[in-house]
Structures are given as structure tokens and as C-alpha cells.
CSV table of C-alpha atoms and ligand atoms in Angstrom, one decimal:
chain,number,residue,atom,x,y,z
A,1,MET,CA,0.0,0.0,0.0
A,2,ALA,CA,2.9,2.3,0.8
A,3,ALA,CA,4.3,1.7,-2.6
A,4,LEU,CA,1.0,2.5,-4.2
A,5,ARG,CA,0.7,5.7,-2.2
A,6,TYR,CA,4.3,6.6,-3.1
A,7,ALA,CA,3.6,6.2,-6.8
A,8,GLY,CA,0.4,8.2,-6.6
A,9,LEU,CA,-1.8,5.2,-7.1
A,10,ASP,CA,-3.6,4.9,-3.8
A,11,ASP,CA,-6.8,6.8,-4.7
A,12,THR,CA,-8.4,3.6,-5.8
A,13,ASP,CA,-12.1,4.4,-5.1
A,14,SER,CA,-12.9,4.2,-8.8
A,15,GLU,CA,-13.9,1.3,-11.1
A,16,ASP,CA,-10.2,1.0,-11.9
A,17,GLU,CA,-9.5,-0.7,-8.6
A,18,LEU,CA,-8.0,-4.1,-9.2
A,19,PRO,CA,-9.4,-7.3,-7.7
A,20,PRO,CA,-7.1,-9.0,-5.1
A,21,GLY,CA,-4.2,-10.9,-6.7
A,22,TRP,CA,-3.9,-8.6,-9.7
A,23,GLU,CA,-1.1,-6.2,-10.4
A,24,GLN,CA,-0.8,-3.4,-13.0
A,25,ARG,CA,2.4,-3.1,-15.0
A,26,THR,CA,3.8,-1.3,-18.0
A,27,THR,CA,5.8,-2.2,-21.0
A,28,LYS,CA,8.9,-0.2,-22.0
A,29,ASP,CA,6.9,1.3,-24.9
A,30,GLY,CA,4.1,2.6,-22.6
A,31,TRP,CA,1.3,0.0,-22.7
A,32,VAL,CA,-0.4,-1.1,-19.5
A,33,TYR,CA,-0.9,-4.8,-18.8
A,34,TYR,CA,-2.3,-6.8,-15.9
A,35,ALA,CA,-0.7,-9.7,-14.1
A,36,ASN,CA,-2.8,-12.2,-12.2
A,37,HIS,CA,-0.5,-13.7,-9.5
A,38,THR,CA,-3.0,-16.4,-8.5
A,39,GLU,CA,-3.4,-17.9,-12.0
A,40,GLU,CA,0.1,-16.7,-13.2
A,41,LYS,CA,-1.2,-15.1,-16.4
A,42,THR,CA,-1.1,-11.7,-17.9
A,43,GLN,CA,-3.5,-9.8,-20.1
A,44,TRP,CA,-3.9,-6.4,-21.8
A,45,GLU,CA,-7.5,-5.7,-20.6
A,46,HIS,CA,-8.4,-4.4,-17.2
A,47,PRO,CA,-9.9,-7.4,-15.3
A,48,LYS,CA,-13.0,-5.4,-14.2
A,49,THR,CA,-13.6,-2.8,-17.0
A,50,GLY,CA,-12.2,-4.7,-20.0
A,51,LYS,CA,-10.5,-1.5,-21.1
A,52,ARG,CA,-7.0,-1.2,-22.5
A,53,LYS,CA,-4.8,1.6,-21.3
A,54,ARG,CA,-1.5,3.3,-22.1
A,55,ILE,CA,0.5,5.8,-20.1
A,56,ALA,CA,0.2,9.4,-21.1
A,57,GLY,CA,3.5,11.1,-21.2
A,58,ASP,CA,7.1,11.0,-19.9
A,59,LEU,CA,8.3,10.1,-16.5
A,60,PRO,CA,7.9,12.9,-14.0
A,61,TYR,CA,10.8,15.4,-13.7
A,62,GLY,CA,13.7,13.9,-11.7
A,63,TRP,CA,12.7,10.3,-12.3
A,64,GLU,CA,14.7,7.7,-14.3
A,65,GLN,CA,13.9,4.2,-15.6
A,66,GLU,CA,16.6,1.6,-14.9
A,67,THR,CA,16.9,-2.2,-15.1
A,68,ASP,CA,18.1,-4.5,-12.3
A,69,GLU,CA,20.4,-7.5,-12.6
A,70,ASN,CA,17.3,-9.8,-13.3
A,71,GLY,CA,16.3,-7.6,-16.2
A,72,GLN,CA,13.3,-6.1,-14.4
A,73,VAL,CA,12.6,-2.5,-14.9
A,74,PHE,CA,12.5,-0.2,-11.9
A,75,PHE,CA,12.1,3.5,-11.3
A,76,VAL,CA,14.3,5.9,-9.4
A,77,ASP,CA,13.0,9.2,-8.0
A,78,HIS,CA,16.2,11.2,-7.6
A,79,ILE,CA,14.5,14.1,-5.9
A,80,ASN,CA,12.9,12.1,-3.0
A,81,LYS,CA,15.7,9.5,-3.2
A,82,ARG,CA,13.3,6.5,-3.5
A,83,THR,CA,13.1,3.5,-5.7
A,84,THR,CA,10.0,1.7,-6.8
A,85,TYR,CA,9.0,-1.1,-9.3
A,86,LEU,CA,5.7,0.7,-9.9
A,87,ASP,CA,5.8,2.9,-13.0
A,88,PRO,CA,4.8,6.4,-11.6
A,89,ARG,CA,3.2,7.1,-15.0
A,90,LEU,CA,0.5,4.7,-14.1
A,91,ALA,CA,-1.1,7.6,-12.2
A,92,PHE,CA,-1.6,9.3,-15.6
A,93,THR,CA,-2.9,6.6,-17.9
A,94,VAL,CA,-5.4,7.2,-20.7
A,95,ASP,CA,-7.9,4.7,-22.2
A,96,ASP,CA,-6.8,3.2,-25.5
A,97,ASN,CA,-10.3,4.0,-26.8
A,98,PRO,CA,-11.0,7.2,-24.8
A,99,THR,CA,-14.6,7.6,-23.8
A,100,LYS,CA,-16.2,10.8,-22.4
A,101,PRO,CA,-13.9,12.0,-19.6
A,102,THR,CA,-15.3,11.8,-16.1
A,103,THR,CA,-14.7,14.5,-13.5
A,104,ARG,CA,-12.8,13.2,-10.5
A,105,GLN,CA,-11.5,15.2,-7.6
A,106,ARG,CA,-7.7,14.9,-7.5
A,107,TYR,CA,-6.9,17.1,-4.5
A,108,ASP,CA,-8.2,17.5,-1.0
A,109,GLY,CA,-7.5,19.8,2.0
A,110,SER,CA,-4.4,17.9,2.9
A,111,THR,CA,-2.8,18.1,-0.6
A,112,THR,CA,0.7,19.6,-0.6
A,113,ALA,CA,2.2,21.9,-3.2
A,114,MET,CA,4.5,19.1,-4.3
A,115,GLU,CA,1.6,16.7,-4.8
A,116,ILE,CA,-0.2,19.3,-7.1
A,117,LEU,CA,2.8,19.4,-9.4
A,118,GLN,CA,3.3,15.7,-9.4
A,119,GLY,CA,3.9,14.5,-12.9
A,120,ARG,CA,4.5,17.9,-14.3
A,121,ASP,CA,7.8,18.7,-16.1
A,122,LEU,CA,8.3,22.5,-15.9
A,123,SER,CA,11.8,22.4,-17.6
A,124,GLY,CA,12.2,25.5,-19.7
A,125,LYS,CA,9.8,27.6,-17.6
A,126,VAL,CA,11.3,30.6,-15.8
A,127,VAL,CA,9.6,31.6,-12.5
A,128,VAL,CA,10.3,34.6,-10.2
A,129,VAL,CA,9.0,34.5,-6.7
A,130,THR,CA,9.4,37.6,-4.5
A,131,GLY,CA,10.0,37.0,-0.8
A,132,ALA,CA,10.9,33.4,-1.5
A,133,ASN,CA,13.4,32.9,1.4
A,134,SER,CA,10.6,32.0,3.8
A,135,GLY,CA,7.0,30.9,4.3
A,136,ILE,CA,4.7,30.5,1.4
A,137,GLY,CA,7.2,32.0,-1.1
A,138,PHE,CA,9.8,29.4,-0.2
A,139,GLU,CA,7.4,26.4,-0.5
A,140,THR,CA,6.2,27.8,-3.9
A,141,ALA,CA,9.7,28.3,-5.2
A,142,LYS,CA,10.8,24.9,-4.0
A,143,SER,CA,7.9,23.1,-5.6
A,144,PHE,CA,8.5,24.8,-8.9
A,145,ALA,CA,12.3,24.1,-8.8
A,146,LEU,CA,11.8,20.4,-7.9
A,147,HIS,CA,9.7,20.1,-11.0
A,148,GLY,CA,12.3,21.5,-13.4
A,149,ALA,CA,11.5,25.2,-13.6
A,150,HIS,CA,14.3,27.7,-13.5
A,151,VAL,CA,13.4,29.6,-10.3
A,152,ILE,CA,14.7,33.0,-9.2
A,153,LEU,CA,14.2,33.8,-5.5
A,154,ALA,CA,13.8,37.6,-5.4
A,155,CYS,CA,14.7,38.6,-1.9
A,156,ARG,CA,15.9,41.6,0.1
A,157,ASN,CA,18.4,39.7,2.2
A,158,MET,CA,21.0,37.8,0.3
A,159,ALA,CA,22.2,35.7,3.2
A,160,ARG,CA,18.7,34.4,3.9
A,161,ALA,CA,18.1,34.0,0.1
A,162,SER,CA,21.3,32.0,-0.3
A,163,GLU,CA,20.4,29.7,2.6
A,164,ALA,CA,17.0,29.1,0.9
A,165,VAL,CA,18.8,28.3,-2.4
A,166,SER,CA,21.0,25.8,-0.5
A,167,ARG,CA,18.0,24.1,1.1
A,168,ILE,CA,16.4,23.6,-2.3
A,169,LEU,CA,19.7,22.3,-3.8
A,170,GLY,CA,20.0,20.0,-0.8
A,171,GLU,CA,16.7,18.3,-2.0
A,172,TRP,CA,17.6,18.2,-5.7
A,173,HIS,CA,21.2,19.0,-6.6
A,174,LYS,CA,20.3,19.6,-10.2
A,175,ALA,CA,17.5,22.2,-9.4
A,176,LYS,CA,17.9,25.3,-11.4
A,177,VAL,CA,17.6,27.9,-8.7
A,178,GLU,CA,19.3,31.2,-7.9
A,179,ALA,CA,18.8,34.3,-5.7
A,180,MET,CA,18.7,37.9,-6.8
A,181,THR,CA,18.4,41.0,-4.7
A,182,LEU,CA,15.0,42.8,-4.6
A,183,ASP,CA,14.1,45.2,-1.8
A,184,LEU,CA,10.5,46.3,-2.5
A,185,ALA,CA,10.9,49.1,0.1
A,186,LEU,CA,13.3,50.8,-2.3
A,187,LEU,CA,12.1,51.6,-5.8
A,188,ARG,CA,15.7,51.9,-7.0
A,189,SER,CA,16.2,48.3,-5.9
A,190,VAL,CA,13.2,47.3,-7.9
A,191,GLN,CA,14.7,49.0,-11.0
A,192,HIS,CA,18.0,47.3,-10.4
A,193,PHE,CA,16.4,43.9,-10.1
A,194,ALA,CA,14.4,44.4,-13.4
A,195,GLN,CA,17.6,45.5,-15.2
A,196,ALA,CA,19.6,42.6,-13.8
A,197,PHE,CA,16.8,40.2,-14.8
A,198,LYS,CA,16.6,41.5,-18.3
A,199,ALA,CA,20.3,41.3,-18.7
A,200,LYS,CA,20.0,37.5,-18.3
A,201,ASN,CA,18.0,37.4,-21.5
A,202,VAL,CA,15.6,34.8,-20.4
A,203,SER,CA,11.8,34.5,-20.6
A,204,LEU,CA,9.5,35.1,-17.7
A,205,HIS,CA,6.6,32.6,-17.6
A,206,VAL,CA,5.4,33.0,-14.0
A,207,LEU,CA,5.9,36.0,-11.7
A,208,VAL,CA,4.6,35.3,-8.1
A,209,CYS,CA,4.2,38.6,-6.2
A,210,ASN,CA,4.4,37.1,-2.7
A,211,ALA,CA,6.6,39.2,-0.5
A,212,ALA,CA,4.8,41.2,2.2
A,213,VAL,CA,5.1,42.8,5.7
A,214,PHE,CA,2.5,42.8,8.3
A,215,GLY,CA,1.9,44.5,11.6
A,216,LEU,CA,4.8,47.0,11.3
A,217,PRO,CA,5.0,50.1,13.4
A,218,TRP,CA,4.6,53.2,11.2
A,219,THR,CA,7.7,54.0,9.1
A,220,LEU,CA,8.4,55.7,5.8
A,221,THR,CA,10.6,54.1,3.1
A,222,LYS,CA,13.5,56.0,1.6
A,223,ASP,CA,11.0,56.8,-1.2
A,224,GLY,CA,8.8,58.6,1.4
A,225,LEU,CA,5.9,56.2,1.4
A,226,GLU,CA,4.4,54.2,4.2
A,227,THR,CA,6.3,50.9,4.3
A,228,THR,CA,3.4,48.4,4.3
A,229,PHE,CA,1.8,50.0,1.3
A,230,GLN,CA,5.1,50.2,-0.7
A,231,VAL,CA,6.3,46.7,0.1
A,232,ASN,CA,3.0,44.9,-0.3
A,233,HIS,CA,1.6,46.8,-3.2
A,234,LEU,CA,3.5,49.6,-4.9
A,235,GLY,CA,6.9,47.8,-5.2
A,236,HIS,CA,5.1,44.8,-6.9
A,237,PHE,CA,3.1,47.2,-9.1
A,238,TYR,CA,6.4,48.8,-10.2
A,239,LEU,CA,8.1,45.5,-10.7
A,240,VAL,CA,5.3,44.3,-13.0
A,241,GLN,CA,5.4,47.5,-15.0
A,242,LEU,CA,9.2,47.1,-15.5
A,243,LEU,CA,8.9,43.4,-16.5
A,244,GLN,CA,5.7,43.7,-18.5
A,245,ASP,CA,7.5,43.6,-21.9
A,246,VAL,CA,9.3,40.3,-20.9
A,247,LEU,CA,6.1,38.8,-19.7
A,248,CYS,CA,4.4,39.6,-23.0
A,249,ARG,CA,7.3,38.2,-25.0
A,250,SER,CA,7.1,35.0,-22.9
A,251,ALA,CA,3.3,34.5,-23.4
A,252,PRO,CA,1.5,32.4,-22.3
A,253,ALA,CA,2.7,33.9,-19.0
A,254,ARG,CA,1.1,34.4,-15.6
A,255,VAL,CA,1.3,36.9,-12.7
A,256,VAL,CA,0.1,35.6,-9.4
A,257,VAL,CA,-0.5,38.2,-6.7
A,258,VAL,CA,-0.6,36.7,-3.2
A,259,SER,CA,-3.3,38.8,-1.5
A,260,SER,CA,-5.5,37.9,1.6
A,261,GLU,CA,-9.1,37.5,2.7
A,262,SER,CA,-8.4,40.4,5.0
A,263,HIS,CA,-8.8,42.8,2.1
A,264,ARG,CA,-12.5,42.6,2.9
A,265,PHE,CA,-12.1,44.5,6.1
A,266,THR,CA,-11.3,47.9,4.8
A,267,ASP,CA,-12.0,50.5,2.2
A,268,ILE,CA,-9.9,52.9,0.2
A,269,ASN,CA,-12.7,55.2,-0.8
A,270,ASP,CA,-13.8,58.3,1.0
A,271,SER,CA,-17.3,59.0,2.1
A,272,SER,CA,-18.3,60.2,-1.3
A,273,GLY,CA,-17.1,57.0,-2.9
A,274,LYS,CA,-13.9,58.4,-4.5
A,275,LEU,CA,-10.5,56.9,-4.1
A,276,ASP,CA,-8.8,58.5,-1.0
A,277,PHE,CA,-5.1,58.6,-1.7
A,278,SER,CA,-4.3,59.6,1.9
A,279,ARG,CA,-5.5,56.2,3.0
A,280,LEU,CA,-3.0,54.4,0.9
A,281,SER,CA,0.1,55.9,2.4
A,282,PRO,CA,-1.2,57.5,5.7
A,283,SER,CA,0.5,59.8,8.1
A,284,LYS,CA,1.6,58.5,11.5
A,285,SER,CA,-1.4,59.9,13.2
A,286,ASP,CA,-3.8,58.0,10.8
A,287,TYR,CA,-1.9,54.8,10.8
A,288,TRP,CA,-3.2,51.5,12.1
A,289,ALA,CA,-0.9,48.5,11.2
A,290,MET,CA,-3.8,46.0,10.6
A,291,LEU,CA,-5.7,48.4,8.4
A,292,ALA,CA,-2.6,49.3,6.4
A,293,TYR,CA,-2.1,45.6,5.7
A,294,ASN,CA,-5.7,45.1,4.7
A,295,ARG,CA,-5.6,48.1,2.4
A,296,SER,CA,-2.4,46.8,0.7
A,297,LYS,CA,-4.1,43.5,0.1
A,298,LEU,CA,-7.1,45.2,-1.4
A,299,CYS,CA,-4.7,47.1,-3.7
A,300,ASN,CA,-3.2,43.7,-4.6
A,301,ILE,CA,-6.6,42.5,-5.9
A,302,LEU,CA,-7.6,45.7,-7.7
A,303,PHE,CA,-4.2,45.7,-9.4
A,304,SER,CA,-4.3,42.1,-10.3
A,305,ASN,CA,-7.8,42.5,-11.8
A,306,GLU,CA,-6.8,45.5,-13.9
A,307,LEU,CA,-3.6,43.9,-15.0
A,308,HIS,CA,-5.6,40.9,-16.2
A,309,ARG,CA,-8.0,43.1,-18.1
A,310,ARG,CA,-5.1,44.9,-19.8
A,311,LEU,CA,-2.7,42.0,-20.5
A,312,SER,CA,-4.8,38.9,-21.0
A,313,PRO,CA,-5.4,39.8,-24.7
A,314,ARG,CA,-1.6,39.6,-25.0
A,315,GLY,CA,-1.4,36.2,-23.3
A,316,VAL,CA,-0.5,37.3,-19.8
A,317,THR,CA,-3.0,36.5,-17.2
A,318,SER,CA,-3.1,37.7,-13.6
A,319,ASN,CA,-4.8,36.2,-10.6
A,320,ALA,CA,-5.0,37.4,-7.0
A,321,VAL,CA,-5.1,34.6,-4.4
A,322,HIS,CA,-5.7,34.0,-0.8
A,323,PRO,CA,-3.3,31.3,0.5
A,324,GLY,CA,-5.1,30.4,3.7
A,325,ASN,CA,-5.8,32.0,7.1
A,326,MET,CA,-3.1,32.7,9.8
A,327,MET,CA,-0.6,30.2,8.5
A,328,TYR,CA,2.4,30.1,10.8
A,329,SER,CA,5.0,31.8,8.7
A,330,ALA,CA,7.3,34.6,9.7
A,331,LEU,CA,4.6,37.2,8.8
A,332,HIS,CA,3.6,37.9,12.4
A,333,ARG,CA,7.0,38.9,13.6
A,334,GLY,CA,6.2,42.7,13.6
A,335,TRP,CA,4.5,42.6,17.0
A,336,TRP,CA,4.5,40.0,19.8
A,337,VAL,CA,0.7,40.1,20.1
A,338,TYR,CA,0.4,38.9,16.5
A,339,THR,CA,3.0,36.2,17.2
A,340,LEU,CA,0.8,35.1,20.2
A,341,LEU,CA,-2.3,35.0,18.0
A,342,PHE,CA,-0.6,33.1,15.2
A,343,THR,CA,0.8,30.6,17.7
A,344,LEU,CA,-2.7,30.0,19.3
A,345,ALA,CA,-4.2,29.5,15.9
A,346,ARG,CA,-1.4,27.3,14.6
A,347,PRO,CA,-3.0,23.9,15.5
A,348,PHE,CA,-6.1,24.8,13.4
A,349,THR,CA,-4.4,26.3,10.3
A,350,LYS,CA,-2.6,25.0,7.3
A,351,SER,CA,1.1,24.3,7.3
A,352,MET,CA,3.3,26.0,4.8
A,353,ASP,CA,3.5,23.1,2.3
A,354,LEU,CA,-0.3,22.6,2.2
A,355,GLU,CA,-1.4,24.3,-0.9
A,356,CYS,CA,-5.1,23.4,-1.0
A,357,ARG,CA,-7.9,24.6,1.2
A,358,PHE,CA,-11.7,24.5,1.2
A,359,ASP,CA,-13.5,27.8,1.0
A,360,ALA,CA,-16.7,28.7,2.9
A,361,TYR,CA,-18.8,27.2,0.1
A,362,GLY,CA,-17.0,23.9,0.2
A,363,ASP,CA,-15.2,24.5,-3.0
A,364,LEU,CA,-11.6,23.4,-3.2
A,365,HIS,CA,-8.8,25.9,-4.1
A,366,CYS,CA,-5.2,25.3,-4.6
A,367,PRO,CA,-4.4,29.0,-4.9
A,368,VAL,CA,-0.8,29.8,-5.7
A,369,LEU,CA,0.0,26.9,-8.0
A,370,GLU,CA,-3.5,26.7,-9.5
A,371,ALA,CA,-3.2,30.4,-10.5
A,372,ALA,CA,0.3,29.8,-11.9
A,373,LEU,CA,-0.4,26.7,-13.9
A,374,PHE,CA,-4.0,26.4,-15.0
A,375,PRO,CA,-5.1,27.6,-18.5
A,376,LYS,CA,-5.2,31.3,-19.1
A,377,ASP,CA,-9.0,31.6,-18.7
A,378,PHE,CA,-8.8,30.3,-15.2
A,379,THR,CA,-10.8,32.5,-12.9
A,380,CYS,CA,-9.8,33.1,-9.4
A,381,GLN,CA,-12.4,33.1,-6.7
A,382,PHE,CA,-11.8,36.8,-6.0
A,383,ARG,CA,-13.0,37.8,-9.4
A,384,GLN,CA,-16.4,36.3,-8.7
A,385,PHE,CA,-17.3,38.8,-6.1
A,386,LEU,CA,-15.3,41.8,-7.2
A,387,SER,CA,-16.9,43.0,-10.4
A,388,LEU,CA,-14.1,45.3,-11.3
B,401,NAP,N1,0.6,33.5,6.6
B,401,NAP,C1,-0.7,33.8,6.4
B,401,NAP,O1,-1.5,33.4,7.2
B,401,NAP,C2,-1.1,34.6,5.2
B,401,NAP,C3,-2.5,34.8,5.1
B,401,NAP,C4,-3.0,35.5,4.0
B,401,NAP,C5,-2.1,36.0,3.1
B,401,NAP,N2,-0.7,35.8,3.3
B,401,NAP,C6,0.2,36.4,2.3
B,401,NAP,O2,1.1,35.4,1.9
B,401,NAP,C7,2.3,36.0,1.4
B,401,NAP,C8,3.5,35.4,2.0
B,401,NAP,O3,3.5,35.5,3.4
B,401,NAP,P1,4.1,34.5,4.5
B,401,NAP,O4,3.0,34.1,5.4
B,401,NAP,O5,4.8,33.4,3.7
B,401,NAP,O6,5.1,35.4,5.3
B,401,NAP,P2,6.7,35.4,5.5
B,401,NAP,O7,7.2,34.1,5.8
B,401,NAP,O8,7.0,36.6,6.4
B,401,NAP,O9,7.2,35.8,4.0
B,401,NAP,C9,7.3,37.2,3.6
B,401,NAP,C10,8.4,37.3,2.7
B,401,NAP,O10,8.4,38.7,2.2
B,401,NAP,C11,9.8,39.2,2.3
B,401,NAP,N3,9.9,40.6,2.4
B,401,NAP,C12,9.5,41.4,3.4
B,401,NAP,N4,9.8,42.7,3.1
B,401,NAP,C13,10.4,42.7,1.9
B,401,NAP,C14,11.0,43.7,1.1
B,401,NAP,N5,11.1,45.0,1.5
B,401,NAP,N6,11.5,43.3,-0.1
B,401,NAP,C15,11.5,42.1,-0.5
B,401,NAP,N7,11.0,41.1,0.2
B,401,NAP,C16,10.4,41.4,1.4
B,401,NAP,C17,10.3,38.5,3.6
B,401,NAP,O11,11.7,38.6,3.6
B,401,NAP,P3,12.6,38.6,4.9
B,401,NAP,O12,12.7,37.2,5.4
B,401,NAP,O13,13.9,39.2,4.5
B,401,NAP,O14,11.8,39.5,5.9
B,401,NAP,C18,9.8,37.1,3.4
B,401,NAP,O15,10.6,36.4,2.6
B,401,NAP,C19,2.2,37.5,1.8
B,401,NAP,O16,1.8,38.2,0.7
B,401,NAP,C20,1.0,37.5,2.8
B,401,NAP,O17,0.3,38.7,2.8
B,401,NAP,C21,-0.2,35.1,4.3
């Protein structure tokens, strides 16, 4: 059973489940056959459905097929350093005579980011994740890198970024991962990052705007703006403007803006319904840390929606996502009270590597990776209630 689970084949609640004594195998050229150990016979047809199957695609990234001294084929997963005689592609078989596809839920609330990407080869894709040295950004960057993408960790602190790169390389020494300096609290640094990125002459298929601060005391950045607003929204806004041409050249490309449900608990309009600019970067006397965070997250969504409207005709989509509530990252470190609250909530919230969650309506969302990978007409849940 452990071997089945490892190869991604343990969700056997379907008609495909084999009777006792049967085993599913593959030929080198990708056909599935069935071995009956009781009667010591093999056949091409599934013993219950009578269907013939073949595997759909190559081995997952990081896997290799090898042959043992008895001539039996086995499979090595270099990333997780495991070996199995079960062909991992059996999780992705197709009928020889395909009938109408049936909808089947593949993920649930305990699905990890790594599981969502299982079987995908992202070689050739270039991904930038801001604030990727910790928390959600790190898990996202790692999952992309362990599936073949060239991942750039855009971080303000190079020591922490290099340590994150080493952690990823420790899991898969061939991962294509590097760190670059990006301080969103300094518009000059955003410019430098964009210049350095363009100098690499690579495409940009996925840009994950993830970095954020939360619960900070009031401070101004060197650019003269309130820090939460600049780091969480304006810095990313500027970054996307500077990289827009590369994104368009790399189409189909995606921007994923990591927002939050807490955007609901604020407003950026004044009493007459007009945008109140003083609320975006407030003075010290008008500042409340929680409100500043919520407003920056509302800006994330408004920005993402408008970006999608403008760039989707050119093959660049944008989605704002909510990753989950009070996940125990480093986000709360601005004030001990928030640390206490996050600690108390910890047993009831998602861990960093859990990518999926159920929303209040019971629908399943796999926010960051879903927005990054699914077809370009994919609609994020936020779009459904913000008619912008
Ligand atoms: N955790 C949750 O419950 C939750 C809920 C809803 C939404 N979110 C959103 O999820 C995203 C990720 O948060 P997280 O929970 O993973 O928090 P996190 O672990 O604190 O990650 C935030 C990242 O942003 C980076 N960052 C901060 N200031 C920066 C700057 N000036 N320039 C560049 N990078 C900067 C941090 O770098 P340093 O390590 O150098 O500080 C860190 O890598 C955020 O957008 C957050 O709003 C989180």
C-alpha cells in the first residue's frame, strides 16, 4: 500500500481498482498490462472494466527508468531518493479508446504543493518568486524548482536567500535555482532587479508577487511612502510595470499576486465613494498597522484584476489569491501580540506546504500553484465577487 501511495496510485475508489491478486504493470513502450498472480497469467485488458490503457507522457521530472540484474525495470525518483518497481506514470494513464472524460477530484484539504505538481515537467519555464526565502514563497519556489523550472528567488536579504537556495539544492542538486536582490521598500532596488533580470536574456513565464510585511509600526521608506503600502503593493506594481514587456514576450505567462481574505475588512474610498489617496500611504497619526495591511491586500486584488484586463489579450493572465488563514510563517514577527495570536491559531491552520484549502462554500482551491499553472481563462475566486 505504501508503494502504491508513493507512486500516486492509492486513490483507488474508482472502477479502476484491481481485484485481489492482480497487479498493474507497464511495458517499455508505454502499454499497461495486468498480471494475475494467482493464475500466473497476464492480459492487456483491465480485469474489471475490460479497457486497454496506455501511459500518457514522460516520467515525472527527476525520475529515471533503470533495469536491475534480473532484467526487471524499476524507477528511481532522484528528488525524493526513493526507488519503486511501480511505474509512476500509471497515475496518468489514458484509455486506449477514450470515452467521455469523467470529473474526478484529485486534491483535498491535505494536498501539498509538491503533490499538485506531481507528474509535471516544468523544464524550460522561468519563474520569479518575491520574498521566496521563507514561508509560502519558499514552498512555492521549492515546488517549482523540484519540477524542473528555473526559479529565481527575489529577496531583500542575500544571506537568507542563499540559505533558501541551498535548502532547495539539498533536496535536488540539479535544481535550477538562484537568488537575486530585490528590496521592495526601495524603488531603486526594484529598478536594479528588473535591469539585472533583463540582462539575463531569459523568458519570464510566472511571476509570483508574494513578499509582504504585516503589523509593522509606522515607518516611511526612503521613497517617502508608508512601508506596508510600498512593500506589499507599490513595489510589486512597479516590478510588474518594468517586467511587462518580458512577460508579454514570454506569453503564455502568468502573474500571481498573493493577497489575503483580510482585504475585505477595509475600504480605500472616501465617504463620497472616491479613491482616497491619503488612506494608501497614511501619516503616522492616521496609521493602524492592521488596516494598512488590509488596504495593501485590497490594492493587490484591484491591481491584479486591472492587470488581467489589460494584458490577458496579449497572453499574460493575472490572478490574486488567498493562500489560507493565519498560516504560521514569519509574517507575524512585527508585534508580539500577532505572534501570540498566530501561535494560538497554529494547530487549526494549514502548514506552509499545504497548498489546498476549502472555502466557505466547500469548493476546493489550490491558490498559488493553481493560478500559476492552469489555463489562461482560469478565474480566481476573488474575481467572482469583485466586479471590477
Ligand atoms: N501567513 C498567512 O496566514 C497569510 C494569510 C494571508 C495572506 N498571506 C500572504 O502570503 C504572502 C507570504 O507571506 P508568508 O506568510 O509566507 O510570510 P513570510 O514568511 O513573512 O514571508 C514574507 C516574505 O516577504 C519578504 N519581504 C518582506 N519585506 C520585503 C521587502 N522589502 N522586499 C522584498 N521582500 C520582502 C520577507 O523577507 P525577509 O525574510 O527578509 O523578511 C519574506 O521572505 C504575503 O503576501 C502575505 O500577505 C499570508
